[in-house]
Structure formats: C-alpha cells, structure tokens
Amino acid sequence: MAENKKKNEALTEFEIARRRRNLLLQAGITLSALILLGVYLMPLLYGVVTSLKTKAQSADPSAPLVPSIAVTFDYEGKNYDVLQVPTEAGIHEWALVKKGRRASQFVDPGNPDAGLIDWEGNWRALEPVWVPSVHWDNYPQAWNTIDFARLLFNTLVYAFVTMIGTVIASSCTAYGFARFNFPFKNLLFMVLIGTIVLPPAVTLVPTYAFFVNVLGWGGTWLPLIIPQMFGNAYNVFLLRQYFLTIPKEMEEAAQIDGAGRIRTFVAVILPQAVPALTAVSLFHFFFAWNDFFGPLIYLAGNRDANPITVGLTEFNGLYSSETQLILAAAIISMILPLAIFFMAQRVFIQGIVITGVDK
C-alpha cells in the first residue's frame, strides 16, 4: 500500500509538472504570436491614428502619437499658443504673448487678470500643450475630394465581372484536368502550371501592342477583363487539387441516375467545392481590387474609368502635403475588402486547406 501511494504521488507530481510545461509553452507561443501580430498591424494602426489628426499635427514631428490639437488661449482678442514653461516652482502652462530672444512674456490662462509674466529663456525650446482631439471630418473630406463613389464603382465592376469570369473558366478547366482523359493531358497541365512562374514583364510589351495597336482597346476595360475570362493557371491548379479529393462514386451515382457530364459538374461537383470556389473568388477579388499596373497602362487617357488604386495615386500626387487625407482615403479603400474577408474567412480557410482531406 505504501509503495502504491508513493507511485501515485510521483505520477501526480509528474502530471502537474507536465501540465505546467504545456501551459508555459502555450503561453510562450501565444505571446510570440501576439508580438508578431502587433508588429504586422503596426503600420495599419499608424495609418488609422494619423488619418484622425489635423494637418498641423501630422506635419509636426514633435507632436504626440494620438490625435491631438495644440492648446491656445484667447487674450485681448488674439489667440496665443499655450506652452509648458519651466520655473523654480515647477512647470506651468502659460500662453506666450510676446516673444523675445532672451526674455519673453506670458500670461496665465488660469489667472489672466494678473497680467503679463516675464520669463527668461529661449521660448523656441518650450513644448506646446496638446489635448486629445479626434478629427473624423478627414474621412468625408477625403471622400468628397477624391470622388470615391466613381472610383469604388469602377473597381467593384472590374473586380466582380472578372471574378465571375475567371471562376467559371478556371473551374471548367480544372474539372477537365481532374476527371477527363485526353492525349498529352499531363504535358498540357505542366505547361499551364509553368505559366505561373512566367514574369509578367516578359509578355507586357507584346500583349500591350496587341490590345492597343491591333485591337484598338486602349483606354477601355477590355484588355483587363477579356483575358480573365479564360481562367488563371493558379486558380486551375487550386480547383483541380480540390476536385481530386471529391469521391468519383458521387459522379457515378449521378450518371446512373441519368445525369450527363455538364449536369454532374453543376449539381454534384460545384456544390461540394464551395470552399475552394470561395477561396479562388476571394483571391481574384483582392487581386483585382489591388491591381494598379494594368489599369495604369491600359486606361491611360480615360480618367473617368480609373479604379481606386490609380485614383489614390493621383490623389497622393495632388495632395502630398495632406498626409491625414491621404491615409483617410487609404483606410476607406480598405474597409470593403477587409469586411468581405472577415465575413468569408471560415470558408476561405477551408478552401486553402485542400490536401490530406478525407471526404
């Protein structure tokens, strides 16, 4: 009995130590993930904070990080800056009324009737007094200045039209590679996948010359929309891998019931591939939303057709001194993609994890 009791106590201590190590390991992993997440989100946080500042604060390197305004005091009909003035009695918040090289005059906002206060020192070395102040009006000002309604409409049309076209074309092509047997199937698939590593700069000049000089599509959306209607190699690869995980018995059962290839594809395969189709749709939607170079070269001369990426660049060039407005416009352009991603993230992640799935 005594030996069994000692063994049980030893096992209990070992189990407690093991659980403690696991908890420490989980805490370390969680802390590391939070640190990496904070570093990754730091630029976004800085952009949001700066978009809520005034123009004067965003241009002042000594200003606080949080949105604030410099405090002023109205004295005898004029506004004067309130500064932090060091004295023998401590630091006071006084308004600078008269500037001098060696001596300046201040007034106490809490007791202006006491008159002017003489202070010796360099007033340029004094720091202003800031109070928190959030300027939400930067967002409607940026919206109206950049004509966001037109830019968002152009971008949404481009993103949704090409997304629907590339998903339909890619899914049909992927189904053919996944289920049909035809000559040189593997070779053609390897050639298709090889186009993924082909640099866009290699095909830029000939495709631009063909679309603009031969077809006369310059200044229109056609060079950007029509090629997407023939699918994408990466999307075909992603969907093919997912289609291969769908049991063939489901298709055979549909064929026994009299369904043809097209009906089997529409009624059996596509409903089972919703996660992969969602992932492909979101991949292309984000690509089209962020596409800059294509619209820049093909829509040259047609300013009304510009998407939001080109519009933001143009806005940045015209209002380079308005940092708060530029960042406010950038934050507005991020709201819709982020909302779509968070609403569909569960299905999106399921579509990415397509290997090793037992169905």
Tab-separated table of N, CA and C in Angstrom, residues 87-183:
chain	number	residue	atom	x	y	z
A	87	THR	N	9.751	76.758	-14.408
A	87	THR	CA	10.150	77.788	-13.442
A	87	THR	C	10.661	77.117	-12.181
A	88	GLU	N	11.081	77.931	-11.229
A	88	GLU	CA	11.573	77.384	-9.963
A	88	GLU	C	10.456	76.683	-9.197
A	89	ALA	N	9.223	77.111	-9.423
A	89	ALA	CA	8.088	76.497	-8.728
A	89	ALA	C	7.533	75.288	-9.475
A	90	GLY	N	8.121	74.946	-10.612
A	90	GLY	CA	7.634	73.821	-11.398
A	90	GLY	C	7.307	74.241	-12.818
A	91	ILE	N	6.635	73.348	-13.543
A	91	ILE	CA	6.261	73.609	-14.928
A	91	ILE	C	4.842	74.168	-14.965
A	92	HIS	N	4.702	75.313	-15.648
A	92	HIS	CA	3.399	75.952	-15.772
A	92	HIS	C	2.971	75.962	-17.236
A	93	GLU	N	1.678	75.940	-17.428
A	93	GLU	CA	1.112	76.025	-18.768
A	93	GLU	C	0.651	77.459	-18.991
A	94	TRP	N	1.502	78.241	-19.664
A	94	TRP	CA	1.239	79.651	-19.888
A	94	TRP	C	1.135	79.928	-21.382
A	95	ALA	N	0.414	80.956	-21.722
A	95	ALA	CA	0.263	81.378	-23.114
A	95	ALA	C	1.342	82.399	-23.453
A	96	LEU	N	2.043	82.162	-24.566
A	96	LEU	CA	3.125	83.047	-24.994
A	96	LEU	C	2.532	84.262	-25.712
A	97	VAL	N	2.677	85.426	-25.089
A	97	VAL	CA	2.107	86.661	-25.626
A	97	VAL	C	3.137	87.452	-26.417
A	98	LYS	N	4.319	87.611	-25.870
A	98	LYS	CA	5.358	88.404	-26.517
A	98	LYS	C	6.643	87.598	-26.556
A	99	LYS	N	7.184	87.415	-27.781
A	99	LYS	CA	8.385	86.613	-27.964
A	99	LYS	C	9.613	87.500	-27.923
A	100	GLY	N	10.672	87.000	-27.323
A	100	GLY	CA	11.937	87.717	-27.260
A	100	GLY	C	13.100	86.763	-27.378
A	101	ARG	N	14.262	87.308	-27.651
A	101	ARG	CA	15.444	86.447	-27.798
A	101	ARG	C	15.885	85.864	-26.468
A	102	ARG	N	15.963	86.734	-25.435
A	102	ARG	CA	16.423	86.269	-24.131
A	102	ARG	C	15.304	86.225	-23.099
A	103	ALA	N	14.306	87.052	-23.273
A	103	ALA	CA	13.190	87.099	-22.330
A	103	ALA	C	11.892	87.214	-23.109
A	104	SER	N	10.868	86.554	-22.585
A	104	SER	CA	9.548	86.582	-23.215
A	104	SER	C	8.500	86.850	-22.147
A	105	GLN	N	7.301	87.188	-22.594
A	105	GLN	CA	6.213	87.472	-21.677
A	105	GLN	C	5.068	86.494	-21.912
A	106	PHE	N	4.551	86.013	-20.803
A	106	PHE	CA	3.470	85.027	-20.842
A	106	PHE	C	2.295	85.550	-20.036
A	107	VAL	N	1.177	84.846	-20.211
A	107	VAL	CA	0.001	85.119	-19.391
A	107	VAL	C	-0.553	83.784	-18.912
A	108	ASP	N	-0.989	83.773	-17.671
A	108	ASP	CA	-1.524	82.554	-17.077
A	108	ASP	C	-2.989	82.419	-17.474
A	109	PRO	N	-3.371	81.383	-18.259
A	109	PRO	CA	-4.774	81.217	-18.640
A	109	PRO	C	-5.703	81.050	-17.450
A	110	GLY	N	-5.170	80.525	-16.348
A	110	GLY	CA	-5.993	80.374	-15.166
A	110	GLY	C	-6.215	81.664	-14.404
A	111	ASN	N	-5.371	82.645	-14.622
A	111	ASN	CA	-5.492	83.938	-13.939
A	111	ASN	C	-5.008	85.036	-14.868
A	112	PRO	N	-5.759	85.334	-15.926
A	112	PRO	CA	-5.296	86.351	-16.881
A	112	PRO	C	-5.291	87.763	-16.305
A	113	ASP	N	-6.051	87.991	-15.250
A	113	ASP	CA	-6.091	89.332	-14.658
A	113	ASP	C	-4.782	89.695	-13.970
A	114	ALA	N	-3.952	88.729	-13.708
A	114	ALA	CA	-2.670	89.010	-13.048
A	114	ALA	C	-1.699	89.726	-13.971
A	115	GLY	N	-2.023	89.789	-15.255
A	115	GLY	CA	-1.164	90.497	-16.197
A	115	GLY	C	-0.080	89.618	-16.774
A	116	LEU	N	0.880	90.283	-17.449
A	116	LEU	CA	1.948	89.545	-18.129
A	116	LEU	C	3.003	89.086	-17.137
A	117	ILE	N	3.582	87.938	-17.446
A	117	ILE	CA	4.613	87.322	-16.611
A	117	ILE	C	5.908	87.300	-17.401
A	118	ASP	N	6.971	87.880	-16.857
A	118	ASP	CA	8.278	87.868	-17.514
A	118	ASP	C	8.975	86.538	-17.253
A	119	TRP	N	9.579	86.021	-18.334
A	119	TRP	CA	10.312	84.743	-18.230
A	119	TRP	C	11.558	84.832	-19.081
A	120	GLU	N	12.671	84.457	-18.503
A	120	GLU	CA	13.948	84.496	-19.210
A	120	GLU	C	14.291	83.093	-19.728
A	121	GLY	N	14.634	83.048	-21.002
A	121	GLY	CA	14.989	81.774	-21.621
A	121	GLY	C	14.609	81.772	-23.088
A	122	ASN	N	14.915	80.663	-23.751
A	122	ASN	CA	14.617	80.510	-25.180
A	122	ASN	C	13.236	79.872	-25.326
A	123	TRP	N	12.266	80.639	-25.791
A	123	TRP	CA	10.902	80.132	-25.905
A	123	TRP	C	10.778	79.056	-26.983
A	124	ARG	N	11.747	79.007	-27.935
A	124	ARG	CA	11.674	78.005	-29.000
A	124	ARG	C	11.897	76.585	-28.472
A	125	ALA	N	12.540	76.489	-27.308
A	125	ALA	CA	12.789	75.164	-26.727
A	125	ALA	C	11.607	74.654	-25.911
A	126	LEU	N	10.566	75.456	-25.756
A	126	LEU	CA	9.411	75.046	-24.966
A	126	LEU	C	8.470	74.171	-25.810
A	127	GLU	N	7.858	73.228	-25.152
A	127	GLU	CA	6.945	72.315	-25.829
A	127	GLU	C	5.514	72.804	-25.681
A	128	PRO	N	4.728	72.700	-26.734
A	128	PRO	CA	3.321	73.121	-26.645
A	128	PRO	C	2.493	72.140	-25.823
A	129	VAL	N	1.351	72.588	-25.412
A	129	VAL	CA	0.412	71.760	-24.656
A	129	VAL	C	-0.598	71.172	-25.640
A	130	TRP	N	-0.738	69.858	-25.611
A	130	TRP	CA	-1.644	69.167	-26.522
A	130	TRP	C	-2.804	68.558	-25.737
A	131	VAL	N	-3.963	68.540	-26.344
A	131	VAL	CA	-5.129	67.859	-25.778
A	131	VAL	C	-5.683	66.915	-26.841
A	132	PRO	N	-6.157	65.714	-26.443
A	132	PRO	CA	-6.694	64.771	-27.439
A	132	PRO	C	-7.865	65.364	-28.208
A	133	SER	N	-7.851	65.148	-29.509
A	133	SER	CA	-8.929	65.641	-30.376
A	133	SER	C	-8.952	64.799	-31.642
A	134	VAL	N	-10.035	64.057	-31.832
A	134	VAL	CA	-10.187	63.183	-32.996
A	134	VAL	C	-10.936	63.929	-34.095
A	135	HIS	N	-10.371	63.942	-35.291
A	135	HIS	CA	-10.951	64.673	-36.408
A	135	HIS	C	-11.538	63.682	-37.412
A	136	TRP	N	-12.794	63.300	-37.169
A	136	TRP	CA	-13.473	62.386	-38.080
A	136	TRP	C	-13.807	63.057	-39.405
A	137	ASP	N	-13.788	64.371	-39.439
A	137	ASP	CA	-14.139	65.066	-40.674
A	137	ASP	C	-13.125	64.841	-41.780
A	138	ASN	N	-11.960	64.249	-41.473
A	138	ASN	CA	-10.996	63.936	-42.528
A	138	ASN	C	-11.568	62.925	-43.525
A	139	TYR	N	-12.402	62.017	-43.037
A	139	TYR	CA	-12.938	60.975	-43.911
A	139	TYR	C	-13.951	61.524	-44.912
A	140	PRO	N	-14.974	62.271	-44.481
A	140	PRO	CA	-15.853	62.854	-45.519
A	140	PRO	C	-15.135	63.832	-46.435
A	141	GLN	N	-14.126	64.544	-45.919
A	141	GLN	CA	-13.376	65.455	-46.784
A	141	GLN	C	-12.598	64.684	-47.845
A	142	ALA	N	-11.959	63.574	-47.440
A	142	ALA	CA	-11.241	62.747	-48.412
A	142	ALA	C	-12.205	62.114	-49.412
A	143	TRP	N	-13.362	61.667	-48.933
A	143	TRP	CA	-14.367	61.053	-49.813
A	143	TRP	C	-14.805	62.023	-50.899
A	144	ASN	N	-15.091	63.249	-50.502
A	144	ASN	CA	-15.573	64.237	-51.472
A	144	ASN	C	-14.458	64.743	-52.382
A	145	THR	N	-13.229	64.809	-51.865
A	145	THR	CA	-12.124	65.340	-52.658
A	145	THR	C	-11.707	64.378	-53.760
A	146	ILE	N	-11.701	63.099	-53.459
A	146	ILE	CA	-11.176	62.116	-54.408
A	146	ILE	C	-12.259	61.503	-55.290
A	147	ASP	N	-13.528	61.854	-55.076
A	147	ASP	CA	-14.645	61.286	-55.822
A	147	ASP	C	-14.675	59.770	-55.667
A	148	PHE	N	-14.814	59.338	-54.419
A	148	PHE	CA	-14.742	57.920	-54.104
A	148	PHE	C	-15.879	57.121	-54.731
A	149	ALA	N	-17.038	57.725	-54.881
A	149	ALA	CA	-18.178	56.975	-55.441
A	149	ALA	C	-17.845	56.430	-56.827
A	150	ARG	N	-17.258	57.268	-57.668
A	150	ARG	CA	-16.904	56.817	-59.025
A	150	ARG	C	-15.791	55.775	-58.988
A	151	LEU	N	-14.773	55.991	-58.171
A	151	LEU	CA	-13.656	55.053	-58.099
A	151	LEU	C	-14.102	53.696	-57.562
A	152	LEU	N	-14.947	53.696	-56.530
A	152	LEU	CA	-15.433	52.436	-55.972
A	152	LEU	C	-16.311	51.697	-56.977
A	153	PHE	N	-17.140	52.421	-57.708
A	153	PHE	CA	-17.985	51.771	-58.712
A	153	PHE	C	-17.137	51.109	-59.798
A	154	ASN	N	-16.136	51.830	-60.301
A	154	ASN	CA	-15.258	51.254	-61.328
A	154	ASN	C	-14.531	50.017	-60.807
A	155	THR	N	-14.040	50.104	-59.580
A	155	THR	CA	-13.286	48.980	-59.014
A	155	THR	C	-14.184	47.782	-58.775
A	156	LEU	N	-15.388	48.010	-58.250
A	156	LEU	CA	-16.308	46.903	-57.987
A	156	LEU	C	-16.730	46.213	-59.283
A	157	VAL	N	-17.004	46.989	-60.318
A	157	VAL	CA	-17.377	46.382	-61.599
A	157	VAL	C	-16.228	45.532	-62.134
A	158	TYR	N	-15.034	46.081	-62.101
A	158	TYR	CA	-13.864	45.339	-62.586
A	158	TYR	C	-13.641	44.070	-61.772
A	159	ALA	N	-13.739	44.179	-60.452
A	159	ALA	CA	-13.453	43.036	-59.585
A	159	ALA	C	-14.506	41.942	-59.743
A	160	PHE	N	-15.779	42.302	-59.721
A	160	PHE	CA	-16.828	41.284	-59.755
A	160	PHE	C	-16.968	40.646	-61.140
A	161	VAL	N	-16.865	41.432	-62.193
A	161	VAL	CA	-17.004	40.861	-63.542
A	161	VAL	C	-15.873	39.885	-63.826
A	162	THR	N	-14.641	40.294	-63.542
A	162	THR	CA	-13.508	39.397	-63.789
A	162	THR	C	-13.507	38.221	-62.824
A	163	MET	N	-13.996	38.418	-61.610
A	163	MET	CA	-14.055	37.310	-60.650
A	163	MET	C	-15.016	36.229	-61.151
A	164	ILE	N	-16.186	36.621	-61.595
A	164	ILE	CA	-17.151	35.641	-62.109
A	164	ILE	C	-16.597	34.933	-63.341
A	165	GLY	N	-15.986	35.693	-64.244
A	165	GLY	CA	-15.442	35.085	-65.455
A	165	GLY	C	-14.321	34.110	-65.173
A	166	THR	N	-13.376	34.497	-64.330
A	166	THR	CA	-12.225	33.612	-64.072
A	166	THR	C	-12.621	32.392	-63.258
A	167	VAL	N	-13.617	32.510	-62.360
A	167	VAL	CA	-14.060	31.348	-61.590
A	167	VAL	C	-14.745	30.336	-62.496
A	168	ILE	N	-15.589	30.804	-63.402
A	168	ILE	CA	-16.268	29.883	-64.325
A	168	ILE	C	-15.262	29.190	-65.244
A	169	ALA	N	-14.363	29.976	-65.836
A	169	ALA	CA	-13.389	29.393	-66.762
A	169	ALA	C	-12.419	28.461	-66.036
A	170	SER	N	-11.938	28.864	-64.877
A	170	SER	CA	-10.967	28.050	-64.139
A	170	SER	C	-11.596	26.760	-63.637
A	171	SER	N	-12.844	26.823	-63.163
A	171	SER	CA	-13.496	25.615	-62.656
A	171	SER	C	-13.755	24.619	-63.789
A	172	CYS	N	-14.159	25.100	-64.955
A	172	CYS	CA	-14.373	24.190	-66.093
A	172	CYS	C	-13.061	23.535	-66.529
A	173	THR	N	-12.003	24.336	-66.605
A	173	THR	CA	-10.701	23.787	-66.994
A	173	THR	C	-10.188	22.805	-65.957
A	174	ALA	N	-10.329	23.146	-64.689
A	174	ALA	CA	-9.860	22.264	-63.618
A	174	ALA	C	-10.631	20.954	-63.612
A	175	TYR	N	-11.926	21.001	-63.887
A	175	TYR	CA	-12.721	19.764	-63.938
A	175	TYR	C	-12.258	18.872	-65.086
A	176	GLY	N	-11.907	19.479	-66.208
A	176	GLY	CA	-11.400	18.689	-67.321
A	176	GLY	C	-10.093	17.988	-66.979
A	177	PHE	N	-9.184	18.706	-66.328
A	177	PHE	CA	-7.910	18.081	-65.943
A	177	PHE	C	-8.096	17.061	-64.827
A	178	ALA	N	-9.104	17.202	-63.992
A	178	ALA	CA	-9.285	16.304	-62.854
A	178	ALA	C	-10.009	15.013	-63.228
A	179	ARG	N	-10.907	15.069	-64.214
A	179	ARG	CA	-11.765	13.913	-64.464
A	179	ARG	C	-11.654	13.329	-65.885
A	180	PHE	N	-11.240	14.096	-66.861
A	180	PHE	CA	-11.212	13.608	-68.235
A	180	PHE	C	-9.820	13.098	-68.599
A	181	ASN	N	-9.782	12.103	-69.482
A	181	ASN	CA	-8.530	11.582	-70.028
A	181	ASN	C	-8.458	11.962	-71.507
A	182	PHE	N	-7.391	12.638	-71.879
A	182	PHE	CA	-7.196	13.046	-73.278
A	182	PHE	C	-5.699	13.064	-73.561
A	183	PRO	N	-5.307	13.026	-74.822
A	183	PRO	CA	-3.871	12.963	-75.163
A	183	PRO	C	-3.100	14.166	-74.618
